[in-house]
Short mmCIF file of C-alpha atoms and ligand atoms in Angstrom, two decimals:
data_model
loop_
_atom_site.label_atom_id
_atom_site.label_comp_id
_atom_site.label_asym_id
_atom_site.label_seq_id
_atom_site.Cartn_x
_atom_site.Cartn_y
_atom_site.Cartn_z
CA UNK A 182 -32.92 235.56 53.16
CA UNK A 183 -35.21 234.08 55.75
CA UNK A 184 -37.15 236.37 58.10
CA UNK A 185 -37.84 234.77 61.48
CA UNK A 186 -39.99 236.37 64.13
CA UNK A 187 -40.16 233.69 66.76
CA UNK A 188 -37.17 233.01 69.06
CA UNK A 189 -38.12 229.33 69.34
CA UNK A 190 -38.33 228.92 65.57
CA UNK A 191 -34.94 230.55 65.20
CA UNK A 192 -33.41 228.27 67.80
CA UNK A 193 -34.82 225.27 65.97
CA UNK A 194 -33.41 226.42 62.64
CA UNK A 195 -29.98 227.20 64.12
CA UNK A 196 -29.77 223.90 65.94
CA UNK A 197 -29.71 222.16 62.58
CA UNK A 198 -26.82 224.46 61.41
CA UNK A 199 -23.33 223.07 61.61
CA UNK A 200 -20.97 225.92 60.64
CA UNK A 201 -19.92 229.12 62.30
CA UNK A 202 -22.55 231.78 62.95
CA UNK A 203 -21.81 235.50 62.69
CA UNK A 204 -24.34 237.75 64.51
CA UNK A 205 -25.07 241.49 64.22
CA UNK A 206 -27.61 242.83 66.76
CA UNK A 207 -29.21 246.09 65.72
CA UNK A 208 -32.26 248.27 66.48
CA UNK A 209 -32.86 248.77 62.72
CA UNK A 210 -32.99 252.01 60.67
CA UNK A 211 -29.84 250.53 59.11
CA UNK A 212 -26.99 252.68 57.81
CA UNK A 213 -23.46 252.10 56.52
CA UNK A 214 -22.21 251.56 60.07
CA UNK A 215 -24.47 248.55 60.45
CA UNK A 216 -23.50 247.38 56.95
CA UNK A 217 -19.83 247.32 57.86
CA UNK A 218 -20.67 244.91 60.68
CA UNK A 219 -22.81 242.77 58.38
CA UNK A 220 -20.07 242.60 55.71
CA UNK A 221 -17.52 241.46 58.31
CA UNK A 222 -19.90 238.92 59.77
CA UNK A 223 -20.54 237.47 56.31
CA UNK A 224 -16.85 237.28 55.48
CA UNK A 225 -15.84 235.47 58.69
CA UNK A 226 -18.72 233.02 59.10
CA UNK A 227 -20.71 230.45 57.24
CA UNK A 228 -23.99 232.00 58.28
CA UNK A 229 -24.87 235.64 58.94
CA UNK A 230 -27.72 236.46 61.33
CA UNK A 231 -28.90 240.05 61.88
CA UNK A 232 -31.47 241.03 64.47
CA UNK A 233 -33.67 244.06 64.39
CA UNK A 234 -35.25 244.73 67.75
CA UNK A 235 -35.92 248.09 69.38
CA UNK A 236 -35.40 246.82 72.87
CA UNK A 237 -37.77 248.56 75.26
CA UNK A 238 -35.85 247.76 78.45
CA UNK A 239 -32.82 249.86 77.44
CA UNK A 240 -34.89 253.03 77.07
CA UNK A 241 -35.56 255.14 80.16
CA UNK A 242 -38.90 256.72 80.98
CA UNK A 243 -39.29 259.77 78.73
CA UNK A 244 -36.67 258.65 76.19
CA UNK A 245 -37.33 258.20 72.45
CA UNK A 246 -38.65 254.61 72.46
CA UNK A 247 -41.90 255.54 70.75
CA UNK A 248 -40.37 257.74 68.10
CA UNK A 249 -37.25 255.67 67.47
CA UNK A 250 -37.06 255.42 63.64
CA UNK A 251 -38.67 252.22 62.31
CA UNK A 252 -37.97 251.31 58.68
CA UNK A 253 -38.47 247.57 58.46
CA UNK A 254 -39.15 247.41 54.75
CA UNK A 255 -36.07 249.34 53.79
CA UNK A 256 -34.01 247.39 56.38
CA UNK A 257 -35.26 244.09 54.95
CA UNK A 258 -34.11 245.14 51.43
CA UNK A 259 -30.70 246.31 52.74
CA UNK A 260 -30.18 243.04 54.58
CA UNK A 261 -31.23 240.98 51.56
CA UNK A 262 -28.87 242.84 49.25
CA UNK A 263 -26.12 242.64 51.75
CA UNK A 264 -26.35 238.86 51.79
CA UNK A 265 -27.76 238.30 55.24
CA UNK A 266 -28.95 234.70 55.65
CA UNK A 267 -31.41 235.16 58.55
CA UNK A 268 -33.11 238.35 59.68
CA UNK A 269 -34.47 237.95 63.17
CA UNK A 270 -37.32 240.41 63.84
CA UNK A 271 -39.02 239.61 67.10
CA UNK A 272 -41.70 241.67 68.90
CA UNK A 273 -41.34 242.73 72.56
CA UNK A 274 -43.85 240.11 73.71
CA UNK A 275 -41.76 237.35 72.05
CA UNK A 276 -38.72 238.44 73.99
CA UNK A 277 -40.05 239.38 77.43
CA UNK A 278 -42.59 238.24 80.05
CA UNK A 279 -43.68 239.93 83.25
CA UNK A 280 -41.38 240.04 86.29
CA UNK A 281 -38.26 238.70 84.68
CA UNK A 282 -34.80 237.76 85.80
CA UNK A 283 -32.51 240.52 84.59
CA UNK A 284 -28.78 241.05 84.06
CA UNK A 285 -27.45 243.98 86.12
CA UNK A 286 -24.61 246.04 84.79
CA UNK A 287 -21.61 246.47 87.12
CA UNK A 288 -21.81 249.20 89.82
CA UNK A 289 -19.08 251.38 88.47
CA UNK A 290 -18.57 250.78 84.74
CA UNK A 291 -22.33 250.44 84.20
CA UNK A 292 -23.13 253.73 85.95
CA UNK A 293 -20.57 256.21 84.65
CA UNK A 294 -20.79 258.25 81.41
CA UNK A 295 -23.75 256.84 79.47
CA UNK A 296 -24.80 254.84 82.49
CA UNK A 297 -24.77 257.97 84.58
CA UNK A 298 -26.89 259.99 82.21
CA UNK A 299 -29.04 256.90 81.49
CA UNK A 300 -29.08 254.93 84.76
CA UNK A 301 -30.25 251.31 84.11
CA UNK A 302 -29.74 251.62 80.36
CA UNK A 303 -26.96 249.01 80.34
CA UNK A 304 -29.04 246.58 82.43
CA UNK A 305 -31.47 246.57 79.50
CA UNK A 306 -28.71 246.32 76.92
CA UNK A 307 -26.94 243.39 78.67
CA UNK A 308 -30.20 241.57 79.34
CA UNK A 309 -31.27 241.71 75.69
CA UNK A 310 -27.82 240.81 74.40
CA UNK A 311 -27.80 237.80 76.77
CA UNK A 312 -31.19 236.73 75.42
CA UNK A 313 -30.08 237.27 71.80
CA UNK A 314 -26.86 235.36 72.32
CA UNK A 315 -28.82 232.44 73.84
CA UNK A 316 -31.22 232.39 70.85
CA UNK A 317 -28.67 232.84 68.09
CA UNK A 318 -25.67 230.99 69.71
CA UNK A 319 -23.23 232.94 67.60
CA UNK A 320 -19.61 231.99 67.08
CA UNK A 321 -18.79 235.68 66.66
CA UNK A 322 -20.82 238.82 67.38
CA UNK A 323 -20.06 242.20 65.88
CA UNK A 324 -20.44 245.62 67.53
CA UNK A 325 -19.48 249.18 66.78
CA UNK A 326 -16.73 251.05 68.60
CA UNK A 327 -19.07 254.05 68.51
CA UNK A 328 -20.94 252.51 71.46
CA UNK A 329 -17.65 251.98 73.31
CA UNK A 330 -19.10 251.54 76.78
CA UNK A 331 -21.71 249.16 75.51
CA UNK A 332 -19.08 247.06 73.75
CA UNK A 333 -16.78 246.93 76.85
CA UNK A 334 -19.70 245.89 79.10
CA UNK A 335 -20.72 243.17 76.64
CA UNK A 336 -17.10 241.93 76.64
CA UNK A 337 -17.24 241.86 80.44
CA UNK A 338 -20.52 240.00 80.49
CA UNK A 339 -19.12 237.40 78.11
CA UNK A 340 -16.11 236.98 80.39
CA UNK A 341 -17.96 237.05 83.70
CA UNK A 342 -20.56 234.47 82.58
CA UNK A 343 -18.01 232.31 80.72
CA UNK A 344 -20.02 232.66 77.51
CA UNK A 345 -18.91 230.94 74.38
CA UNK A 346 -18.88 233.79 71.86
CA UNK A 347 -16.16 235.98 70.39
CA UNK A 348 -17.12 239.67 70.49
CA UNK A 349 -15.55 241.91 67.93
CA UNK A 350 -15.58 245.74 67.77
CA UNK A 351 -15.37 247.53 64.41
CA UNK A 352 -14.49 251.12 63.54
CA UNK A 353 -17.06 253.90 63.54
CA UNK A 354 -18.38 254.72 60.10
CA UNK A 355 -18.75 258.44 59.41
CA UNK A 356 -20.48 260.62 56.83
CA UNK A 357 -18.06 262.40 54.48
CA UNK A 358 -18.17 265.50 56.70
CA UNK A 359 -17.14 263.47 59.76
CA UNK A 360 -20.44 263.02 61.49
CA UNK A 361 -20.60 259.55 63.04
CA UNK A 362 -23.44 257.57 61.46
CA UNK A 363 -26.34 256.99 63.79
CA UNK A 364 -29.95 256.06 63.41
CA UNK A 365 -30.73 259.07 65.61
CA UNK A 366 -29.19 261.54 63.11
CA UNK A 367 -32.54 261.72 61.39
CA UNK A 368 -33.88 263.67 64.41
CA UNK A 369 -31.50 266.59 63.58
CA UNK A 370 -32.75 269.64 61.68
CA UNK A 371 -30.41 271.35 59.27
CA UNK A 372 -28.99 273.80 61.82
CA UNK A 373 -28.46 271.04 64.38
CA UNK A 374 -26.89 268.75 61.75
CA UNK A 375 -24.33 271.51 61.02
CA UNK A 376 -23.67 272.07 64.75
CA UNK A 377 -23.25 268.35 65.27
CA UNK A 378 -20.11 268.44 63.14
CA UNK A 379 -18.32 270.00 66.15
CA UNK A 380 -18.44 266.65 67.86
CA UNK A 381 -16.26 264.94 65.26
CA UNK A 382 -14.10 268.09 65.05
CA UNK A 383 -13.51 268.01 68.83
CA UNK A 384 -12.28 264.44 68.54
CA UNK A 385 -10.09 265.40 65.63
CA UNK A 386 -8.68 268.19 67.76
CA UNK A 387 -7.95 265.65 70.55
CA UNK A 388 -6.23 263.36 68.11
CA UNK A 389 -4.09 266.21 66.77
CA UNK A 390 -3.08 267.12 70.30
CA UNK A 391 -2.05 263.53 70.96
CA UNK A 392 -0.04 263.50 67.70
CA UNK A 393 1.72 266.58 69.03
CA UNK A 394 2.46 264.61 72.20
CA UNK A 395 0.00 266.54 74.36
CA UNK A 396 -1.31 263.78 76.62
CA UNK A 397 -2.79 265.68 79.60
CA UNK A 398 -6.49 264.94 79.91
CA UNK A 399 -7.19 268.38 81.38
CA UNK A 400 -5.65 270.26 78.45
CA UNK A 401 -7.35 267.93 75.89
CA UNK A 402 -10.69 268.39 77.65
CA UNK A 403 -10.30 272.19 77.62
CA UNK A 404 -9.41 272.40 73.94
CA UNK A 405 -12.24 270.01 72.99
CA UNK A 406 -14.74 272.20 74.91
CA UNK A 407 -13.55 275.22 72.91
CA UNK A 408 -14.27 273.37 69.63
CA UNK A 409 -17.65 272.17 70.95
CA UNK A 410 -18.77 275.57 72.25
CA UNK A 411 -21.67 276.59 72.38
CA UNK A 412 -23.03 273.05 72.25
CA UNK A 413 -24.48 271.59 75.45
CA UNK A 414 -21.76 269.10 76.41
CA UNK A 415 -22.96 266.26 78.68
CA UNK A 416 -19.52 264.84 79.22
CA UNK A 417 -16.02 264.59 77.81
CA UNK A 418 -14.09 261.76 79.32
CA UNK A 419 -10.71 260.10 78.76
CA UNK A 420 -10.67 256.51 80.01
CA UNK A 421 -8.55 253.40 79.65
CA UNK A 422 -9.71 250.49 77.54
CA UNK A 423 -11.11 249.07 80.73
CA UNK A 424 -12.97 252.28 81.50
CA UNK A 425 -10.79 253.70 84.27
CA UNK A 426 -10.48 257.52 84.04
CA UNK A 427 -7.03 258.65 82.99
CA UNK A 428 -5.13 261.86 83.71
CA UNK A 429 -2.90 261.21 80.70
CA UNK A 430 -3.73 259.62 77.38
CA UNK A 431 -1.86 256.37 76.81
CA UNK A 432 -1.46 255.45 73.18
CA UNK A 433 -3.01 252.03 72.62
CA UNK A 434 -5.00 252.14 75.90
CA UNK A 435 -7.23 255.24 75.79
CA UNK A 436 -10.69 256.13 74.60
CA UNK A 437 -11.78 259.79 74.42
CA UNK A 438 -15.55 260.05 74.63
CA UNK A 439 -17.95 262.88 74.15
CA UNK A 440 -21.72 263.23 74.54
CA UNK A 441 -23.59 266.34 73.56
CA UNK A 442 -27.11 267.51 73.22
CA UNK A 443 -28.59 269.22 70.12
CA UNK A 444 -32.09 270.31 70.99
CA UNK A 445 -33.88 267.16 72.01
CA UNK A 446 -31.26 264.85 70.46
CA UNK A 447 -28.31 263.30 72.31
CA UNK A 448 -25.36 262.31 70.21
CA UNK A 449 -22.30 260.31 71.37
CA UNK A 450 -18.99 259.77 69.69
CA UNK A 451 -15.50 258.70 70.64
CA UNK A 452 -12.02 257.93 69.42
CA UNK A 453 -9.88 254.98 70.40
CA UNK A 454 -6.31 256.22 70.74
P1 LIG B 720 -27.97 250.25 66.95
O1 LIG B 720 -28.82 249.84 65.88
O2 LIG B 720 -27.80 251.76 67.07
O3 LIG B 720 -28.28 249.60 68.28
O4 LIG B 720 -26.50 249.74 66.59
C1 LIG B 720 -26.27 248.41 66.28
C2 LIG B 720 -24.80 248.14 66.21
O5 LIG B 720 -24.23 249.02 65.17
C3 LIG B 720 -24.07 248.52 67.49
O6 LIG B 720 -23.06 247.56 67.77
C4 LIG B 720 -23.46 249.89 67.23
O7 LIG B 720 -22.35 250.13 67.97
C5 LIG B 720 -23.14 249.70 65.77
N1 LIG B 720 -23.04 251.04 65.10
C6 LIG B 720 -23.88 252.08 65.26
N2 LIG B 720 -23.41 253.17 64.60
C7 LIG B 720 -22.26 252.79 64.02
C8 LIG B 720 -21.31 253.43 63.18
N3 LIG B 720 -21.46 254.73 62.80
N4 LIG B 720 -20.25 252.73 62.72
C9 LIG B 720 -20.08 251.43 63.12
N5 LIG B 720 -20.95 250.75 63.88
C10 LIG B 720 -22.02 251.41 64.35
#
């Protein structure tokens, strides 16, 4: 596995490459969720590129940029064992200069749910993904359904800018007790970790309701809140696959999302119905 820090060096290396390129952008502190994306990228492409970059522009003032878990040595080993060909590990100054042109997320879809709680977050996400796509020129790029809004906005950016990359969303990987894997889970103390299970349970409850043909968003919302209580729920939302709020769940076209706070930690999770 080759570790490359400079965007220009990576561009030069990849220009020489003929076959298909699979790309997995990450912020590091890798877990099995990331690994599932890497495995798929390896399987479907001649070359697998993973980036590790804690992108400062997607963090708001006062968020966890400084304490975001950094585990480069462990990540490097994981990538090497997983068969990654190139690990791209740039620093902020390699990626940004002062007073830059930025990508703006769309007015509605970029500013509801996560974008409402974290205004401007998706501008940073889309800007860095645009940069990374231009550096790596992937044939296919792999993302997690766990960050559903992020994935849908990246899909929209690729469409709106006529970009030449196939974006693929993969299922959320969970711990055996149902907690969605996340690099931020390390922030949880034992009591919070236990409470956090209510998030997955609330989504299970929503799924069971849908199986019983209960489709009304209001009823699902109410029952999910009962499961989540007394957690501090930031939002529960039922939206279409293009992020339009729905009064009724539509099988094959709904995503049920939840965001909750456990102490200082925000966790998000969702289920694609
Ligand atoms: P992050 O390092 O948190 O920026 O995540 C990098 C990629 O991994 C994103 O596309 C995430 O959606 C994806 N990801 C994060 N957690 C999971 C998970 N539990 N299962 C599958 N993919 C995930």
